[in-house]
Amino acid sequence: MRRPRSATEDLLRVASASAAGLGVVYAVNGLTRKDAHPTVTLTDAAYPPLADLHVESLGGPLAEVWVSDLTRVESSVARIGLWGTLLLVAGFVALLALHAGHADRRAAGRLVAPGPYLRAAAVAAVVVAVAQPLLQRLGGEVVLAAIGSPPGYVPHGTVAWFWPALAALLLLGTRIPLRPRRAHVPLPRAT
């Protein structure tokens, strides 16, 4: 007899499928376009700015370079920071759904129930944190290579510290009890 799925498990499955579907849509949408606008860090070698491209300053050394002469594959790869991250997030949420399906009664009064899928989800969260800036940089490199790799333009990748913090919370949550344990203090006897 199959165990009925919980509402949490169903919700996580829907969220995982939605993130994966959205990632695929963005990847395919990139194949229909010929433009991209990666975020770059401008160094001293970047001046004077490129004459034939629109470079929009974002404050400080950051800028967006608007490029419109890409191949369809280059355009899709330029967006890998978005769609690649969405696919990784879908995997992370799928692991949480698997964990929710196998952690019914194992919580034993803890904030988060321990389990192998939870540990895998924590590792996946760290992978997302590391991969996201690398994917952003890869997309920027593809665009900059398409315009001849101008000197002084360095692809920018931001580290989202939310993901390692979430991994730590998941792992530490297995150690945190829901209710504080109270010490048994005997009452004084009436004489």
XYZ file of N, CA, C and O in Angstrom, residues 31 55 69-70 76 81 109-110 118:
36
model
N 17.307 31.134 -27.552
C 17.532 30.688 -28.937
C 16.711 31.483 -29.941
O 16.959 31.410 -31.134
N 26.976 51.032 -23.567
C 27.459 50.613 -22.257
C 26.754 51.492 -21.229
O 26.908 52.700 -21.225
N 24.339 41.635 -31.892
C 24.741 40.838 -33.053
C 25.228 39.453 -32.677
O 26.265 39.008 -33.164
N 24.515 38.742 -31.861
C 24.933 37.416 -31.421
C 24.241 36.347 -32.247
O 23.177 36.572 -32.824
N 21.562 32.375 -26.098
C 21.052 31.471 -25.061
C 22.104 31.223 -23.986
O 21.799 31.246 -22.789
N 23.433 32.195 -16.765
C 23.419 32.576 -15.353
C 22.022 32.519 -14.774
O 21.836 32.202 -13.606
N 10.552 15.898 17.294
C 10.603 17.157 18.032
C 11.700 18.102 17.581
O 11.987 19.074 18.262
N 12.292 17.865 16.447
C 13.341 18.763 15.933
C 12.736 19.734 14.933
O 11.695 19.479 14.345
N 18.103 15.424 2.871
C 18.340 16.744 3.434
C 19.818 17.111 3.315
O 20.153 18.237 2.950
